[in-house]
PDB file of C-alpha atoms and ligand atoms in Angstrom:
ATOM      1  CA  MET A   6      97.488 102.794 110.723  1.00  0.00           C
ATOM      2  CA  LYS A   7     100.938 102.746 108.970  1.00  0.00           C
ATOM      3  CA  VAL A   8     102.073  99.682 107.074  1.00  0.00           C
ATOM      4  CA  ARG A   9     105.231  98.755 108.950  1.00  0.00           C
ATOM      5  CA  LYS A  10     105.633  94.994 108.526  1.00  0.00           C
ATOM      6  CA  ALA A  11     106.205  92.823 105.452  1.00  0.00           C
ATOM      7  CA  VAL A  12     105.918  88.990 105.279  1.00  0.00           C
ATOM      8  CA  PHE A  13     108.047  87.106 102.903  1.00  0.00           C
ATOM      9  CA  PRO A  14     107.020  83.484 102.463  1.00  0.00           C
ATOM     10  CA  VAL A  15     110.237  81.705 101.581  1.00  0.00           C
ATOM     11  CA  ALA A  16     109.608  78.052 102.660  1.00  0.00           C
ATOM     12  CA  GLY A  17     108.990  76.702  99.029  1.00  0.00           C
ATOM     13  CA  LEU A  18     111.149  73.964  97.707  1.00  0.00           C
ATOM     14  CA  GLY A  19     111.962  75.488  94.280  1.00  0.00           C
ATOM     15  CA  THR A  20     111.442  72.236  92.374  1.00  0.00           C
ATOM     16  CA  ARG A  21     111.235  74.134  89.037  1.00  0.00           C
ATOM     17  CA  PHE A  22     114.895  74.896  89.376  1.00  0.00           C
ATOM     18  CA  LEU A  23     116.296  71.574  90.308  1.00  0.00           C
ATOM     19  CA  PRO A  24     119.037  70.492  90.385  1.00  0.00           C
ATOM     20  CA  ALA A  25     120.208  74.129  90.994  1.00  0.00           C
ATOM     21  CA  THR A  26     118.000  74.214  94.076  1.00  0.00           C
ATOM     22  CA  LYS A  27     118.982  70.849  95.569  1.00  0.00           C
ATOM     23  CA  SER A  28     121.063  72.458  98.320  1.00  0.00           C
ATOM     24  CA  MET A  29     120.430  76.164  97.721  1.00  0.00           C
ATOM     25  CA  PRO A  30     117.199  78.051  98.348  1.00  0.00           C
ATOM     26  CA  LYS A  31     115.621  79.212  95.116  1.00  0.00           C
ATOM     27  CA  GLU A  32     115.449  82.786  96.587  1.00  0.00           C
ATOM     28  CA  MET A  33     119.286  82.735  96.516  1.00  0.00           C
ATOM     29  CA  LEU A  34     119.546  82.373  92.724  1.00  0.00           C
ATOM     30  CA  PRO A  35     121.444  85.348  91.426  1.00  0.00           C
ATOM     31  CA  LEU A  36     119.782  88.000  89.298  1.00  0.00           C
ATOM     32  CA  VAL A  37     122.906  89.565  87.751  1.00  0.00           C
ATOM     33  CA  ASP A  38     124.931  89.751  91.051  1.00  0.00           C
ATOM     34  CA  LYS A  39     122.260  89.814  93.754  1.00  0.00           C
ATOM     35  CA  PRO A  40     120.035  87.021  94.974  1.00  0.00           C
ATOM     36  CA  ILE A  41     116.397  87.282  93.937  1.00  0.00           C
ATOM     37  CA  ILE A  42     115.326  87.785  97.508  1.00  0.00           C
ATOM     38  CA  GLN A  43     117.472  90.827  97.953  1.00  0.00           C
ATOM     39  CA  TYR A  44     115.517  92.718  95.398  1.00  0.00           C
ATOM     40  CA  ALA A  45     112.257  92.225  97.240  1.00  0.00           C
ATOM     41  CA  VAL A  46     113.877  93.079 100.624  1.00  0.00           C
ATOM     42  CA  GLU A  47     115.340  96.302  99.128  1.00  0.00           C
ATOM     43  CA  GLU A  48     111.883  97.153  97.696  1.00  0.00           C
ATOM     44  CA  ALA A  49     110.287  96.739 101.024  1.00  0.00           C
ATOM     45  CA  LEU A  50     112.948  98.842 102.915  1.00  0.00           C
ATOM     46  CA  ALA A  51     112.729 101.557 100.213  1.00  0.00           C
ATOM     47  CA  SER A  52     108.979 101.556 100.752  1.00  0.00           C
ATOM     48  CA  GLY A  53     109.348 102.383 104.428  1.00  0.00           C
ATOM     49  CA  ILE A  54     108.894  98.882 105.896  1.00  0.00           C
ATOM     50  CA  GLU A  55     110.332  98.550 109.282  1.00  0.00           C
ATOM     51  CA  GLU A  56     110.038  94.852 109.922  1.00  0.00           C
ATOM     52  CA  ILE A  57     110.882  92.004 107.622  1.00  0.00           C
ATOM     53  CA  ILE A  58     109.266  88.646 108.484  1.00  0.00           C
ATOM     54  CA  PHE A  59     110.622  85.637 106.837  1.00  0.00           C
ATOM     55  CA  VAL A  60     108.476  82.494 106.892  1.00  0.00           C
ATOM     56  CA  THR A  61     111.177  79.964 106.127  1.00  0.00           C
ATOM     57  CA  GLY A  62     111.517  76.207 106.205  1.00  0.00           C
ATOM     58  CA  LYS A  63     114.167  73.491 106.223  1.00  0.00           C
ATOM     59  CA  GLY A  64     117.313  74.188 104.162  1.00  0.00           C
ATOM     60  CA  LYS A  65     116.920  77.977 104.060  1.00  0.00           C
ATOM     61  CA  SER A  66     119.761  78.947 106.376  1.00  0.00           C
ATOM     62  CA  ALA A  67     121.594  80.562 103.448  1.00  0.00           C
ATOM     63  CA  LEU A  68     118.977  83.362 103.548  1.00  0.00           C
ATOM     64  CA  GLU A  69     119.777  84.078 107.137  1.00  0.00           C
ATOM     65  CA  ASP A  70     123.472  84.229 106.537  1.00  0.00           C
ATOM     66  CA  HIS A  71     122.955  86.460 103.538  1.00  0.00           C
ATOM     67  CA  PHE A  72     121.288  89.167 105.537  1.00  0.00           C
ATOM     68  CA  ASP A  73     123.742  88.970 108.392  1.00  0.00           C
ATOM     69  CA  ARG A  74     127.205  90.424 108.902  1.00  0.00           C
ATOM     70  CA  SER A  75     130.166  88.396 107.571  1.00  0.00           C
ATOM     71  CA  TYR A  76     133.086  89.584 109.647  1.00  0.00           C
ATOM     72  CA  HIS A  77     135.680  87.418 108.072  1.00  0.00           C
ATOM     73  CA  LEU A  78     134.664  88.574 104.464  1.00  0.00           C
ATOM     74  CA  GLU A  79     134.430  92.256 105.577  1.00  0.00           C
ATOM     75  CA  GLU A  80     137.934  92.088 107.170  1.00  0.00           C
ATOM     76  CA  THR A  81     139.392  90.500 103.976  1.00  0.00           C
ATOM     77  CA  LEU A  82     137.887  93.132 101.781  1.00  0.00           C
ATOM     78  CA  LYS A  83     139.187  95.842 104.120  1.00  0.00           C
ATOM     79  CA  GLU A  84     142.684  94.415 104.045  1.00  0.00           C
ATOM     80  CA  ARG A  85     142.610  94.258 100.255  1.00  0.00           C
ATOM     81  CA  LYS A  86     141.200  97.753 100.006  1.00  0.00           C
ATOM     82  CA  LYS A  87     138.196  96.646  98.083  1.00  0.00           C
ATOM     83  CA  ASP A  88     136.204  99.671  99.418  1.00  0.00           C
ATOM     84  CA  LEU A  89     133.296  99.487  96.935  1.00  0.00           C
ATOM     85  CA  LEU A  90     132.629  95.720  97.364  1.00  0.00           C
ATOM     86  CA  LEU A  91     132.906  96.143 101.094  1.00  0.00           C
ATOM     87  CA  LYS A  92     130.265  98.960 101.065  1.00  0.00           C
ATOM     88  CA  GLU A  93     128.111  96.717  98.761  1.00  0.00           C
ATOM     89  CA  VAL A  94     128.476  93.783 101.159  1.00  0.00           C
ATOM     90  CA  GLU A  95     127.732  95.876 104.262  1.00  0.00           C
ATOM     91  CA  SER A  96     124.611  97.358 102.585  1.00  0.00           C
ATOM     92  CA  VAL A  97     122.867  94.093 102.266  1.00  0.00           C
ATOM     93  CA  VAL A  98     122.411  93.851 106.061  1.00  0.00           C
ATOM     94  CA  PRO A  99     119.385  95.659 107.424  1.00  0.00           C
ATOM     95  CA  ALA A 100     119.680  97.371 110.823  1.00  0.00           C
ATOM     96  CA  THR A 101     119.910  94.968 113.743  1.00  0.00           C
ATOM     97  CA  GLY A 102     116.458  93.675 114.777  1.00  0.00           C
ATOM     98  CA  THR A 103     114.776  94.473 111.526  1.00  0.00           C
ATOM     99  CA  ILE A 104     114.452  90.793 110.350  1.00  0.00           C
ATOM    100  CA  VAL A 105     112.393  88.213 112.200  1.00  0.00           C
ATOM    101  CA  TYR A 106     112.218  84.593 111.227  1.00  0.00           C
ATOM    102  CA  THR A 107     109.504  82.030 111.678  1.00  0.00           C
ATOM    103  CA  ARG A 108     109.004  78.634 110.204  1.00  0.00           C
ATOM    104  CA  GLN A 109     106.267  77.069 108.153  1.00  0.00           C
ATOM    105  CA  ASN A 110     106.803  73.442 109.230  1.00  0.00           C
ATOM    106  CA  GLU A 111     104.165  71.924 106.803  1.00  0.00           C
ATOM    107  CA  PRO A 112     103.848  72.702 103.046  1.00  0.00           C
ATOM    108  CA  LEU A 113     100.183  73.632 103.301  1.00  0.00           C
ATOM    109  CA  GLY A 114     100.192  76.484 100.865  1.00  0.00           C
ATOM    110  CA  LEU A 115     100.641  80.323 100.579  1.00  0.00           C
ATOM    111  CA  GLY A 116      97.746  81.118 102.807  1.00  0.00           C
ATOM    112  CA  HIS A 117      99.111  78.869 105.571  1.00  0.00           C
ATOM    113  CA  ALA A 118     102.645  80.432 105.197  1.00  0.00           C
ATOM    114  CA  ILE A 119     101.070  83.871 105.848  1.00  0.00           C
ATOM    115  CA  TRP A 120      99.129  82.620 108.831  1.00  0.00           C
ATOM    116  CA  CYS A 121     102.473  81.435 110.326  1.00  0.00           C
ATOM    117  CA  ALA A 122     103.353  84.981 110.662  1.00  0.00           C
ATOM    118  CA  ARG A 123     100.146  86.010 112.589  1.00  0.00           C
ATOM    119  CA  ASN A 124     101.578  86.493 116.023  1.00  0.00           C
ATOM    120  CA  ILE A 125     104.580  88.455 114.649  1.00  0.00           C
ATOM    121  CA  VAL A 126     102.340  90.756 112.567  1.00  0.00           C
ATOM    122  CA  GLY A 127      99.749  91.279 115.244  1.00  0.00           C
ATOM    123  CA  ASP A 128      96.758  93.494 114.881  1.00  0.00           C
ATOM    124  CA  GLU A 129      97.923  95.831 112.135  1.00  0.00           C
ATOM    125  CA  PRO A 130      97.942  96.023 108.304  1.00  0.00           C
ATOM    126  CA  PHE A 131     100.845  94.378 106.643  1.00  0.00           C
ATOM    127  CA  ALA A 132     102.483  93.702 103.290  1.00  0.00           C
ATOM    128  CA  VAL A 133     103.203  90.332 101.600  1.00  0.00           C
ATOM    129  CA  LEU A 134     105.916  90.145  99.006  1.00  0.00           C
ATOM    130  CA  LEU A 135     106.413  86.964  96.901  1.00  0.00           C
ATOM    131  CA  ALA A 136     110.087  87.200  95.838  1.00  0.00           C
ATOM    132  CA  ASP A 137     109.599  85.240  92.710  1.00  0.00           C
ATOM    133  CA  ASP A 138     107.828  88.338  91.288  1.00  0.00           C
ATOM    134  CA  VAL A 139     110.572  90.740  90.495  1.00  0.00           C
ATOM    135  CA  ILE A 140     109.511  94.155  89.224  1.00  0.00           C
ATOM    136  CA  GLN A 141     111.630  96.612  87.367  1.00  0.00           C
ATOM    137  CA  THR A 142     110.463 100.203  88.055  1.00  0.00           C
ATOM    138  CA  ASP A 143     111.650 103.634  89.154  1.00  0.00           C
ATOM    139  CA  VAL A 144     109.206 103.827  92.137  1.00  0.00           C
ATOM    140  CA  PRO A 145     109.146 100.646  94.269  1.00  0.00           C
ATOM    141  CA  VAL A 146     105.715  98.806  93.665  1.00  0.00           C
ATOM    142  CA  LEU A 147     105.174  98.358  97.341  1.00  0.00           C
ATOM    143  CA  SER A 148     105.434 102.133  97.929  1.00  0.00           C
ATOM    144  CA  GLN A 149     103.026 102.732  95.067  1.00  0.00           C
ATOM    145  CA  MET A 150     100.655 100.334  96.893  1.00  0.00           C
ATOM    146  CA  ILE A 151     101.200 101.885 100.337  1.00  0.00           C
ATOM    147  CA  GLU A 152     100.112 105.201  98.805  1.00  0.00           C
ATOM    148  CA  GLN A 153      96.907 103.587  97.602  1.00  0.00           C
ATOM    149  CA  PHE A 154      96.428 101.899 100.998  1.00  0.00           C
ATOM    150  CA  ASP A 155      96.799 105.194 102.735  1.00  0.00           C
ATOM    151  CA  ARG A 156      94.169 106.651 100.376  1.00  0.00           C
ATOM    152  CA  LEU A 157      91.690 103.924 100.400  1.00  0.00           C
ATOM    153  CA  ARG A 158      92.185 102.443 103.900  1.00  0.00           C
ATOM    154  CA  ALA A 159      91.524  98.988 102.543  1.00  0.00           C
ATOM    155  CA  SER A 160      93.413  95.958 101.348  1.00  0.00           C
ATOM    156  CA  VAL A 161      95.198  96.352  97.957  1.00  0.00           C
ATOM    157  CA  VAL A 162      96.683  93.611  95.683  1.00  0.00           C
ATOM    158  CA  ALA A 163      98.953  94.224  92.665  1.00  0.00           C
ATOM    159  CA  THR A 164      97.516  93.128  89.425  1.00  0.00           C
ATOM    160  CA  ILE A 165      98.402  92.975  85.689  1.00  0.00           C
ATOM    161  CA  GLU A 166      96.494  91.980  82.604  1.00  0.00           C
ATOM    162  CA  VAL A 167      97.663  88.519  81.352  1.00  0.00           C
ATOM    163  CA  ASP A 168      97.132  86.539  78.277  1.00  0.00           C
ATOM    164  CA  PRO A 169      93.638  84.825  78.727  1.00  0.00           C
ATOM    165  CA  ALA A 170      95.278  81.462  78.028  1.00  0.00           C
ATOM    166  CA  GLU A 171      97.357  81.830  81.146  1.00  0.00           C
ATOM    167  CA  THR A 172      94.773  82.400  83.894  1.00  0.00           C
ATOM    168  CA  SER A 173      95.501  79.002  85.419  1.00  0.00           C
ATOM    169  CA  LYS A 174      98.851  80.273  86.562  1.00  0.00           C
ATOM    170  CA  TYR A 175      97.443  83.104  88.725  1.00  0.00           C
ATOM    171  CA  GLY A 176      94.874  84.358  91.177  1.00  0.00           C
ATOM    172  CA  ILE A 177      92.339  86.079  89.005  1.00  0.00           C
ATOM    173  CA  VAL A 178      90.233  89.146  89.974  1.00  0.00           C
ATOM    174  CA  GLU A 179      86.684  89.831  89.035  1.00  0.00           C
ATOM    175  CA  PRO A 180      86.677  93.573  88.850  1.00  0.00           C
ATOM    176  CA  ASP A 181      83.704  95.682  89.922  1.00  0.00           C
ATOM    177  CA  ASN A 182      82.448  98.244  87.448  1.00  0.00           C
ATOM    178  CA  SER A 183      83.842 101.222  89.270  1.00  0.00           C
ATOM    179  CA  PHE A 184      87.082 101.728  87.380  1.00  0.00           C
ATOM    180  CA  SER A 185      89.428 104.614  88.052  1.00  0.00           C
ATOM    181  CA  ASP A 186      92.726 104.926  86.127  1.00  0.00           C
ATOM    182  CA  ASP A 187      94.771 102.345  87.972  1.00  0.00           C
ATOM    183  CA  VAL A 188      92.631 101.134  90.893  1.00  0.00           C
ATOM    184  CA  VAL A 189      89.661  98.731  90.632  1.00  0.00           C
ATOM    185  CA  ARG A 190      87.389  97.589  93.403  1.00  0.00           C
ATOM    186  CA  ILE A 191      87.308  93.822  93.433  1.00  0.00           C
ATOM    187  CA  LYS A 192      84.013  91.874  93.261  1.00  0.00           C
ATOM    188  CA  GLY A 193      85.355  88.392  93.386  1.00  0.00           C
ATOM    189  CA  LEU A 194      88.616  86.398  93.376  1.00  0.00           C
ATOM    190  CA  ILE A 195      89.378  82.808  92.143  1.00  0.00           C
ATOM    191  CA  GLU A 196      92.697  81.006  92.401  1.00  0.00           C
ATOM    192  CA  LYS A 197      94.198  79.572  89.156  1.00  0.00           C
ATOM    193  CA  PRO A 198      90.954  79.138  87.079  1.00  0.00           C
ATOM    194  CA  GLU A 199      91.014  77.629  83.567  1.00  0.00           C
ATOM    195  CA  LYS A 200      90.385  80.047  80.735  1.00  0.00           C
ATOM    196  CA  ASP A 201      86.639  79.415  80.493  1.00  0.00           C
ATOM    197  CA  GLU A 202      86.105  79.826  84.273  1.00  0.00           C
ATOM    198  CA  ALA A 203      88.085  83.056  84.620  1.00  0.00           C
ATOM    199  CA  PRO A 204      86.044  86.131  85.347  1.00  0.00           C
ATOM    200  CA  SER A 205      88.643  88.390  83.666  1.00  0.00           C
ATOM    201  CA  ASN A 206      92.400  88.359  82.713  1.00  0.00           C
ATOM    202  CA  LEU A 207      93.295  90.584  85.645  1.00  0.00           C
ATOM    203  CA  ALA A 208      95.956  88.534  87.537  1.00  0.00           C
ATOM    204  CA  ILE A 209      97.297  88.932  91.035  1.00  0.00           C
ATOM    205  CA  ILE A 210     101.036  89.587  91.205  1.00  0.00           C
ATOM    206  CA  GLY A 211     102.949  88.775  94.437  1.00  0.00           C
ATOM    207  CA  ARG A 212     102.417  92.136  96.279  1.00  0.00           C
ATOM    208  CA  TYR A 213      99.719  92.518  98.713  1.00  0.00           C
ATOM    209  CA  ILE A 214      98.712  94.865 101.556  1.00  0.00           C
ATOM    210  CA  LEU A 215      96.227  93.124 103.812  1.00  0.00           C
ATOM    211  CA  THR A 216      94.294  93.901 106.965  1.00  0.00           C
ATOM    212  CA  PRO A 217      94.852  91.609 109.946  1.00  0.00           C
ATOM    213  CA  ARG A 218      91.244  90.281 109.601  1.00  0.00           C
ATOM    214  CA  ILE A 219      92.729  87.885 106.997  1.00  0.00           C
ATOM    215  CA  PHE A 220      94.316  85.886 109.779  1.00  0.00           C
ATOM    216  CA  ASP A 221      90.987  84.797 111.320  1.00  0.00           C
ATOM    217  CA  ILE A 222      89.875  83.496 107.917  1.00  0.00           C
ATOM    218  CA  LEU A 223      93.256  81.760 107.240  1.00  0.00           C
ATOM    219  CA  GLY A 224      93.108  80.190 110.648  1.00  0.00           C
ATOM    220  CA  LYS A 225      90.006  78.121 109.592  1.00  0.00           C
ATOM    221  CA  GLY A 226      92.502  76.203 107.428  1.00  0.00           C
ATOM    222  CA  ILE A 227      90.117  75.898 104.477  1.00  0.00           C
ATOM    223  CA  VAL A 228      91.750  73.939 101.633  1.00  0.00           C
ATOM    224  CA  GLY A 229      91.289  75.076  98.062  1.00  0.00           C
ATOM    225  CA  ALA A 230      92.938  74.970  94.632  1.00  0.00           C
ATOM    226  CA  GLY A 231      95.835  72.401  94.461  1.00  0.00           C
ATOM    227  CA  ASN A 232      94.733  71.069  97.770  1.00  0.00           C
ATOM    228  CA  GLU A 233      96.377  74.005  99.540  1.00  0.00           C
ATOM    229  CA  ILE A 234      95.234  76.753 101.945  1.00  0.00           C
ATOM    230  CA  GLN A 235      95.179  79.499  99.397  1.00  0.00           C
ATOM    231  CA  LEU A 236      95.616  83.374 100.228  1.00  0.00           C
ATOM    232  CA  THR A 237      93.353  84.070  97.244  1.00  0.00           C
ATOM    233  CA  ASP A 238      90.408  82.058  98.850  1.00  0.00           C
ATOM    234  CA  ALA A 239      90.822  83.846 102.168  1.00  0.00           C
ATOM    235  CA  MET A 240      90.721  87.286 100.368  1.00  0.00           C
ATOM    236  CA  SER A 241      87.623  86.192  98.544  1.00  0.00           C
ATOM    237  CA  MET A 242      86.015  85.496 102.081  1.00  0.00           C
ATOM    238  CA  LEU A 243      87.483  88.828 103.358  1.00  0.00           C
ATOM    239  CA  LEU A 244      85.580  90.451 100.555  1.00  0.00           C
ATOM    240  CA  GLU A 245      82.283  89.671 102.476  1.00  0.00           C
ATOM    241  CA  LYS A 246      83.435  91.882 105.260  1.00  0.00           C
ATOM    242  CA  GLN A 247      85.709  94.509 103.745  1.00  0.00           C
ATOM    243  CA  PRO A 248      86.553  95.978 100.384  1.00  0.00           C
ATOM    244  CA  ILE A 249      89.726  94.891  98.508  1.00  0.00           C
ATOM    245  CA  TYR A 250      91.197  96.823  95.595  1.00  0.00           C
ATOM    246  CA  ALA A 251      93.276  95.771  92.635  1.00  0.00           C
ATOM    247  CA  TYR A 252      96.126  98.134  91.671  1.00  0.00           C
ATOM    248  CA  ASN A 253      97.586  97.989  88.245  1.00  0.00           C
ATOM    249  CA  PHE A 254     101.209  99.146  89.173  1.00  0.00           C
ATOM    250  CA  GLU A 255     103.707 100.911  87.096  1.00  0.00           C
ATOM    251  CA  GLY A 256     106.646  98.662  86.241  1.00  0.00           C
ATOM    252  CA  LYS A 257     107.647  95.615  84.306  1.00  0.00           C
ATOM    253  CA  ARG A 258     107.125  92.349  86.087  1.00  0.00           C
ATOM    254  CA  PHE A 259     109.278  89.188  85.724  1.00  0.00           C
ATOM    255  CA  ASP A 260     108.207  85.777  86.925  1.00  0.00           C
ATOM    256  CA  CYS A 261     111.472  84.470  88.297  1.00  0.00           C
ATOM    257  CA  GLY A 262     109.753  81.320  89.539  1.00  0.00           C
ATOM    258  CA  ASP A 263     109.786  80.240  85.839  1.00  0.00           C
ATOM    259  CA  LYS A 264     112.939  79.333  83.881  1.00  0.00           C
ATOM    260  CA  ALA A 265     112.101  81.577  80.846  1.00  0.00           C
ATOM    261  CA  GLY A 266     111.025  84.396  83.070  1.00  0.00           C
ATOM    262  CA  PHE A 267     114.145  84.161  85.211  1.00  0.00           C
ATOM    263  CA  GLN A 268     116.441  84.361  82.111  1.00  0.00           C
ATOM    264  CA  MET A 269     114.384  87.403  80.767  1.00  0.00           C
ATOM    265  CA  ALA A 270     114.876  89.056  84.079  1.00  0.00           C
ATOM    266  CA  ASN A 271     118.573  88.493  84.094  1.00  0.00           C
ATOM    267  CA  LEU A 272     118.783  90.015  80.615  1.00  0.00           C
ATOM    268  CA  ALA A 273     116.658  92.988  81.421  1.00  0.00           C
ATOM    269  CA  PHE A 274     118.480  93.730  84.688  1.00  0.00           C
ATOM    270  CA  ALA A 275     121.839  93.146  83.056  1.00  0.00           C
ATOM    271  CA  LEU A 276     121.090  95.533  80.200  1.00  0.00           C
ATOM    272  CA  ASP A 277     120.189  98.097  82.717  1.00  0.00           C
ATOM    273  CA  ARG A 278     123.859  98.080  83.883  1.00  0.00           C
ATOM    274  CA  PRO A 279     126.110 100.396  81.875  1.00  0.00           C
ATOM    275  CA  GLU A 280     129.150  98.271  82.595  1.00  0.00           C
ATOM    276  CA  LEU A 281     127.483  95.198  80.969  1.00  0.00           C
ATOM    277  CA  LYS A 282     125.161  96.660  78.346  1.00  0.00           C
ATOM    278  CA  LYS A 283     127.684  97.066  75.504  1.00  0.00           C
ATOM    279  CA  GLU A 284     129.166  93.582  75.718  1.00  0.00           C
ATOM    280  CA  LEU A 285     125.717  91.934  75.958  1.00  0.00           C
ATOM    281  CA  MET A 286     124.267  93.943  73.126  1.00  0.00           C
ATOM    282  CA  ALA A 287     127.157  92.822  70.934  1.00  0.00           C
ATOM    283  CA  PHE A 288     126.711  89.178  71.923  1.00  0.00           C
ATOM    284  CA  MET A 289     123.020  89.333  71.190  1.00  0.00           C
ATOM    285  CA  LYS A 290     123.582  90.760  67.793  1.00  0.00           C
ATOM    286  CA  GLU A 291     126.081  87.945  67.115  1.00  0.00           C
ATOM    287  CA  LEU A 292     123.535  85.247  68.241  1.00  0.00           C
ATOM    288  CA  ALA A 293     120.910  86.821  65.950  1.00  0.00           C
ATOM    289  CA  CYS A 294     123.023  86.481  62.930  1.00  0.00           C
TER     290      CYS A 294
HETATM  291  C1  G1P B 312     100.814  82.695  93.970  1.00  0.00           C
HETATM  292  C2  G1P B 312      99.304  83.080  94.283  1.00  0.00           C
HETATM  293  C3  G1P B 312      98.521  83.539  92.995  1.00  0.00           C
HETATM  294  C4  G1P B 312      99.292  84.686  92.442  1.00  0.00           C
HETATM  295  C5  G1P B 312     100.826  84.306  92.127  1.00  0.00           C
HETATM  296  C6  G1P B 312     101.608  85.580  91.688  1.00  0.00           C
HETATM  297  O1  G1P B 312     100.835  81.646  93.178  1.00  0.00           O
HETATM  298  O2  G1P B 312      98.665  81.894  94.950  1.00  0.00           O
HETATM  299  O3  G1P B 312      97.345  83.898  93.311  1.00  0.00           O
HETATM  300  O4  G1P B 312      98.726  84.992  91.151  1.00  0.00           O
HETATM  301  O5  G1P B 312     101.421  83.805  93.304  1.00  0.00           O
HETATM  302  O6  G1P B 312     102.946  85.258  91.417  1.00  0.00           O
HETATM  303  P1  G1P B 312     102.137  80.718  92.997  1.00  0.00           P
HETATM  304  O7  G1P B 312     102.842  81.360  91.812  1.00  0.00           O
HETATM  305  O8  G1P B 312     102.900  80.682  94.240  1.00  0.00           O
HETATM  306  O9  G1P B 312     101.663  79.367  92.534  1.00  0.00           O
END
């Protein structure tokens, strides 16, 4: 079955970016000139996703407005003959009916957020994108993963190797022996283990393709690391019934949920813009002197 739907959990409070996120969703922080969330939505649409499911919470209406038409702004840009900007603004809005919103009305964790989308996803495989993880690449990571899903017919999670001192920030995979170039069958999974408990340094990055069976497990509401219902724990239980693969994707990942990672992403994406590169390079040279 084709992967048609993608779930975006966007109910988090964004406390790491306070006070910037006091009255603005963290997903709306700009990466150069686009909000973080737009990168993930564009990635999903470019990968053939037909339905975007936002699991939102209180104070997230700016997200809905961002992906909606803004007639007043469009009219003003038209009058001022700002054609390029107008095109840009119009291109943010996916076709009518592509986006569906539901709410996570209790902060019970990532697994719970995904479970909130169960009735909208229904009985089909689906993608999950964590917008904090922004990936710079030529081929969208989700489309790389869909290709793997189509080949393996099983759940796939994106992984990278991290510094062993940093395993407690991630879901960590215990790989099976059967290695291929970029795909590894998973033997076990553990959420945020300390360095000495981690089975490897292969960390889950916020891109998943899951089978709907995960919803039955999430529905049990089992609480794990950090006292939350964890997606990693549910996947670990899913492993008893179905295989799951780790996919080491092509691309550079930035952790935009972290202040330093967010600044690095801004720099990397800005340097990718011909109109900004020269000025920024000159400024960096000046700083380094
Ligand atoms: C979540 C997941 C974790 C994963 C990480 C990737 O953690 O629970 O398994 O490694 O995203 O960014 P969070 O960063 O939301 O605490």
